PDB file of C-alpha atoms in Angstrom:
ATOM      1  CA  MET C 463     114.598  -4.427 -15.444  1.00 46.00           C
ATOM      2  CA  LEU C 464     113.587  -1.072 -14.304  1.00 48.00           C
ATOM      3  CA  SER C 465     116.129   0.132 -11.674  1.00 56.00           C
ATOM      4  CA  ILE C 466     114.118   3.464 -11.243  1.00 79.00           C
ATOM      5  CA  LEU C 467     111.173   1.661  -9.674  1.00 86.00           C
ATOM      6  CA  GLY C 468     110.533   1.412  -5.945  1.00 92.00           C
ATOM      7  CA  LEU C 469     107.792   0.924  -3.403  1.00 93.00           C
ATOM      8  CA  ARG C 470     107.230   2.743  -0.217  1.00 95.00           C
ATOM      9  CA  ASP C 471     104.746   2.417   2.589  1.00 94.00           C
ATOM     10  CA  ALA C 472     101.671   4.544   2.211  1.00 95.00           C
ATOM     11  CA  VAL C 473     101.022   7.211   4.777  1.00 95.00           C
ATOM     12  CA  ALA C 474      97.646   8.820   5.739  1.00 92.00           C
ATOM     13  CA  GLU C 475      98.311  11.731   3.354  1.00 94.00           C
ATOM     14  CA  ASP C 476      98.219   9.204   0.361  1.00 94.00           C
ATOM     15  CA  GLU C 477      94.706   8.512   0.792  1.00 92.00           C
ATOM     16  CA  GLY C 478      93.503  11.060  -1.824  1.00 92.00           C
ATOM     17  CA  PHE C 479      96.135   9.762  -4.323  1.00 93.00           C
ATOM     18  CA  VAL C 480      94.905   6.173  -3.803  1.00 93.00           C
ATOM     19  CA  LEU C 481      91.249   7.134  -4.187  1.00 92.00           C
ATOM     20  CA  ARG C 482      92.152   9.093  -7.400  1.00 91.00           C
ATOM     21  CA  LEU C 483      94.022   5.910  -8.728  1.00 91.00           C
ATOM     22  CA  GLU C 484      90.898   3.873  -7.865  1.00 88.00           C
ATOM     23  CA  GLU C 485      88.586   6.280  -9.715  1.00 86.00           C
ATOM     24  CA  LEU C 486      90.863   6.409 -12.947  1.00 86.00           C
ATOM     25  CA  SER C 487      90.847   2.651 -12.888  1.00 84.00           C
ATOM     26  CA  LEU C 488      87.229   1.854 -12.192  1.00 80.00           C
ATOM     27  CA  ARG C 489      85.300   4.839 -13.593  1.00 79.00           C
ATOM     28  CA  LYS C 490      85.117   3.553 -17.278  1.00 75.00           C
ATOM     29  CA  ILE C 491      83.884   0.108 -16.387  1.00 72.00           C
ATOM     30  CA  SER C 492      81.470   1.283 -13.712  1.00 75.00           C
ATOM     31  CA  GLU C 493      79.901   3.739 -16.101  1.00 74.00           C
ATOM     32  CA  MET C 494      79.462   1.113 -18.815  1.00 70.00           C
ATOM     33  CA  ARG C 495      77.976  -1.393 -16.279  1.00 70.00           C
ATOM     34  CA  TYR C 496      75.843   0.909 -14.057  1.00 73.00           C
ATOM     35  CA  GLY C 497      75.723   4.162 -16.080  1.00 75.00           C
ATOM     36  CA  ARG C 498      77.543   5.981 -13.400  1.00 75.00           C
ATOM     37  CA  PHE C 499      80.561   5.935 -10.978  1.00 74.00           C
ATOM     38  CA  VAL C 500      80.248   6.768  -7.338  1.00 75.00           C
ATOM     39  CA  PRO C 501      83.627   7.213  -5.735  1.00 74.00           C
ATOM     40  CA  ARG C 502      83.857   5.986  -2.185  1.00 78.00           C
ATOM     41  CA  PRO C 503      84.335   8.630   0.461  1.00 80.00           C
ATOM     42  CA  GLY C 504      87.560   7.344   1.968  1.00 79.00           C
ATOM     43  CA  MET C 505      89.691   4.190   2.259  1.00 81.00           C
ATOM     44  CA  GLY C 506      88.555   3.338   5.735  1.00 82.00           C
ATOM     45  CA  ASP C 507      89.959   2.998   9.199  1.00 83.00           C
ATOM     46  CA  GLU C 508      92.482   0.221   8.078  1.00 85.00           C
ATOM     47  CA  PHE C 509      94.314   2.735   5.615  1.00 85.00           C
ATOM     48  CA  PRO C 510      97.153   2.931   5.024  1.00 88.00           C
ATOM     49  CA  GLY C 511      97.704  -0.485   6.534  1.00 89.00           C
ATOM     50  CA  ASN C 512      99.340  -2.808   3.983  1.00 90.00           C
ATOM     51  CA  CYS C 513      99.228  -0.197   1.047  1.00 94.00           C
ATOM     52  CA  ARG C 514     102.350   0.485  -0.815  1.00 95.00           C
ATOM     53  CA  ILE C 515     102.949   3.373  -3.116  1.00 96.00           C
ATOM     54  CA  ILE C 516     104.611   2.568  -6.404  1.00 96.00           C
ATOM     55  CA  ARG C 517     107.336   5.065  -7.459  1.00 96.00           C
ATOM     56  CA  TYR C 518     108.827   5.570 -10.885  1.00 94.00           C
ATOM     57  CA  GLU C 519     111.266   8.123 -11.878  1.00 91.00           C
ATOM     58  CA  ASN C 520     111.003   9.707  -8.341  1.00 90.00           C
ATOM     59  CA  ALA C 521     107.246  10.163  -8.620  1.00 94.00           C
ATOM     60  CA  ASP C 522     104.247   8.347  -7.144  1.00 96.00           C
ATOM     61  CA  VAL C 523     102.603   6.455 -10.067  1.00 97.00           C
ATOM     62  CA  GLY C 524     100.505   3.778  -8.427  1.00 96.00           C
ATOM     63  CA  CYS C 525      99.606   1.662  -5.471  1.00 96.00           C
ATOM     64  CA  LEU C 526      99.731  -1.913  -4.378  1.00 96.00           C
ATOM     65  CA  THR C 527      97.792  -3.367  -1.601  1.00 94.00           C
ATOM     66  CA  VAL C 528      97.954  -7.208  -0.708  1.00 94.00           C
ATOM     67  CA  SER C 529      96.503  -9.278   2.079  1.00 92.00           C
ATOM     68  CA  THR C 530      97.213 -12.620   3.360  1.00 91.00           C
ATOM     69  CA  GLN C 531      94.570 -15.036   4.525  1.00 89.00           C
ATOM     70  CA  GLY C 532      96.016 -18.494   5.472  1.00 87.00           C
ATOM     71  CA  ASN C 533      98.153 -19.752   2.602  1.00 89.00           C
ATOM     72  CA  CYS C 534      96.967 -17.224   0.094  1.00 91.00           C
ATOM     73  CA  ILE C 535      98.178 -13.808  -0.791  1.00 92.00           C
ATOM     74  CA  HIS C 536      95.513 -11.700  -2.353  1.00 93.00           C
ATOM     75  CA  ILE C 537      96.174  -8.763  -4.502  1.00 94.00           C
ATOM     76  CA  ASP C 538      93.578  -6.219  -3.291  1.00 91.00           C
ATOM     77  CA  GLN C 539      94.686  -3.265  -5.368  1.00 91.00           C
ATOM     78  CA  LEU C 540      97.166  -2.712  -8.156  1.00 93.00           C
ATOM     79  CA  TYR C 541      96.614   0.728  -9.760  1.00 92.00           C
ATOM     80  CA  LEU C 542      98.744   2.774 -12.015  1.00 94.00           C
ATOM     81  CA  LEU C 543      98.241   6.303 -13.415  1.00 94.00           C
ATOM     82  CA  PRO C 544      97.175   5.905 -17.044  1.00 91.00           C
ATOM     83  CA  ASP C 545     100.219   7.872 -18.410  1.00 92.00           C
ATOM     84  CA  VAL C 546     102.547   5.213 -17.103  1.00 93.00           C
ATOM     85  CA  HIS C 547     100.732   2.064 -18.505  1.00 89.00           C
ATOM     86  CA  ARG C 548     102.679  -0.075 -20.820  1.00 87.00           C
ATOM     87  CA  ARG C 549     106.067   0.740 -19.409  1.00 91.00           C
ATOM     88  CA  GLY C 550     106.489  -2.655 -17.520  1.00 91.00           C
ATOM     89  CA  ILE C 551     105.903  -1.119 -14.172  1.00 94.00           C
ATOM     90  CA  GLY C 552     102.919  -3.302 -13.316  1.00 93.00           C
ATOM     91  CA  ARG C 553     104.694  -6.404 -14.604  1.00 93.00           C
ATOM     92  CA  GLN C 554     107.785  -5.642 -12.360  1.00 93.00           C
ATOM     93  CA  VAL C 555     105.634  -5.037  -9.371  1.00 94.00           C
ATOM     94  CA  ILE C 556     103.597  -8.315  -9.975  1.00 94.00           C
ATOM     95  CA  ASP C 557     106.842 -10.289 -10.762  1.00 92.00           C
ATOM     96  CA  ASN C 558     108.056  -9.223  -7.286  1.00 92.00           C
ATOM     97  CA  VAL C 559     104.829 -10.315  -5.597  1.00 92.00           C
ATOM     98  CA  ILE C 560     104.974 -13.618  -7.430  1.00 92.00           C
ATOM     99  CA  LEU C 561     108.530 -14.157  -6.288  1.00 91.00           C
ATOM    100  CA  GLN C 562     107.552 -13.464  -2.646  1.00 88.00           C
ATOM    101  CA  ALA C 563     104.559 -15.795  -2.839  1.00 89.00           C
ATOM    102  CA  ALA C 564     106.664 -18.577  -4.371  1.00 89.00           C
ATOM    103  CA  LYS C 565     109.342 -18.204  -1.736  1.00 88.00           C
ATOM    104  CA  ARG C 566     106.725 -18.661   0.992  1.00 87.00           C
ATOM    105  CA  GLY C 567     104.818 -21.403  -0.867  1.00 89.00           C
ATOM    106  CA  GLN C 568     101.679 -19.391  -0.963  1.00 90.00           C
ATOM    107  CA  ARG C 569      99.019 -19.237  -3.481  1.00 90.00           C
ATOM    108  CA  LEU C 570      98.502 -15.855  -5.251  1.00 94.00           C
ATOM    109  CA  GLN C 571      94.962 -14.648  -6.073  1.00 94.00           C
ATOM    110  CA  VAL C 572      93.321 -11.606  -7.467  1.00 94.00           C
ATOM    111  CA  THR C 573      89.696 -10.684  -7.889  1.00 91.00           C
ATOM    112  CA  ILE C 574      88.956  -8.110 -10.650  1.00 89.00           C
ATOM    113  CA  MET C 575      85.832  -6.567 -12.181  1.00 83.00           C
ATOM    114  CA  ALA C 576      84.487  -8.713 -14.966  1.00 80.00           C
ATOM    115  CA  ASN C 577      85.026  -7.258 -18.570  1.00 73.00           C
ATOM    116  CA  GLY C 578      87.711  -4.847 -17.210  1.00 73.00           C
ATOM    117  CA  ASP C 579      90.997  -4.078 -18.622  1.00 76.00           C
ATOM    118  CA  ALA C 580      92.895  -5.836 -15.963  1.00 85.00           C
ATOM    119  CA  SER C 581      92.057  -9.352 -16.994  1.00 86.00           C
ATOM    120  CA  GLY C 582      94.372  -9.263 -19.862  1.00 87.00           C
ATOM    121  CA  PHE C 583      97.244  -8.153 -17.798  1.00 90.00           C
ATOM    122  CA  PHE C 584      96.867 -10.853 -15.265  1.00 92.00           C
ATOM    123  CA  LEU C 585      96.357 -13.615 -17.858  1.00 91.00           C
ATOM    124  CA  ALA C 586      99.580 -12.398 -19.598  1.00 90.00           C
ATOM    125  CA  VAL C 587     101.582 -12.893 -16.429  1.00 89.00           C
ATOM    126  CA  GLY C 588     100.161 -16.390 -15.943  1.00 91.00           C
ATOM    127  CA  PHE C 589      97.072 -16.140 -13.779  1.00 93.00           C
ATOM    128  CA  GLN C 590      94.239 -18.460 -14.598  1.00 93.00           C
ATOM    129  CA  VAL C 591      90.546 -17.932 -13.952  1.00 93.00           C
ATOM    130  CA  VAL C 592      89.212 -19.974 -11.164  1.00 94.00           C
ATOM    131  CA  SER C 593      85.769 -18.517 -10.745  1.00 93.00           C
ATOM    132  CA  GLU C 594      83.586 -15.928 -12.373  1.00 92.00           C
ATOM    133  CA  THR C 595      80.342 -14.026 -11.630  1.00 91.00           C
ATOM    134  CA  SER C 596      78.546 -11.528 -13.701  1.00 85.00           C
ATOM    135  CA  LYS C 597      80.463  -8.733 -11.723  1.00 83.00           C
ATOM    136  CA  THR C 598      83.934 -10.266 -10.884  1.00 88.00           C
ATOM    137  CA  VAL C 599      86.529 -12.684 -12.031  1.00 92.00           C
ATOM    138  CA  THR C 600      88.829 -14.434  -9.465  1.00 94.00           C
ATOM    139  CA  MET C 601      92.266 -15.500 -10.913  1.00 94.00           C
ATOM    140  CA  GLU C 602      94.998 -17.573  -9.380  1.00 94.00           C
ATOM    141  CA  LEU C 603      98.562 -17.954 -10.306  1.00 90.00           C
ATOM    142  CA  SER C 604      99.490 -21.483 -11.679  1.00 64.00           C
ATOM    143  CA  ALA C 605     101.763 -23.615  -9.526  1.00 51.00           C
ATOM    144  CA  GLN C 606     104.078 -24.199 -12.494  1.00 45.00           C
ATOM    145  CA  LEU C 607     104.678 -20.420 -12.932  1.00 48.00           C
ATOM    146  CA  LYS C 608     105.500 -20.004  -9.182  1.00 48.00           C
ATOM    147  CA  SER C 609     108.088 -22.885  -9.489  1.00 48.00           C
ATOM    148  CA  ALA C 610     109.567 -21.115 -12.564  1.00 49.00           C
ATOM    149  CA  SER C 611     109.736 -17.834 -10.661  1.00 47.00           C
ATOM    150  CA  LEU C 612     111.948 -19.358  -7.999  1.00 46.00           C
ATOM    151  CA  ALA C 613     114.209 -20.960 -10.663  1.00 51.00           C
ATOM    152  CA  GLY C 614     114.593 -17.745 -12.651  1.00 51.00           C
TER     153      GLY C 614
END
């Protein structure tokens, strides 16, 4: 387990960092699909809202944003800087979200871009595809994994 990992509430000054994370995560697939990437001009009036900044080794390395609608927690954003991929950071963050959802008896869902790199990650942690379009894939965590999270 990574003891040097933490989360902090985002503040207004984090908007540029979060937009950069979004660009780093979405540029490649957007350029493949549409031939270009157009960054959004800002995060909107609700930022920083429920956005959390992921910290690793005393540095900001990513963001996590979740929203709750009824009995479902939706992962809106989970972005990490490319140079910290494959260190278990995303897995530890998601494991914590899974645990919180399981404790509350809530479903956990994520919608990602079709053919993106994120699908392999979410499948590896136990999410299953529940719907697909040509542009997006919606995944949900299986009830069995939620129960296992509580037991472990």
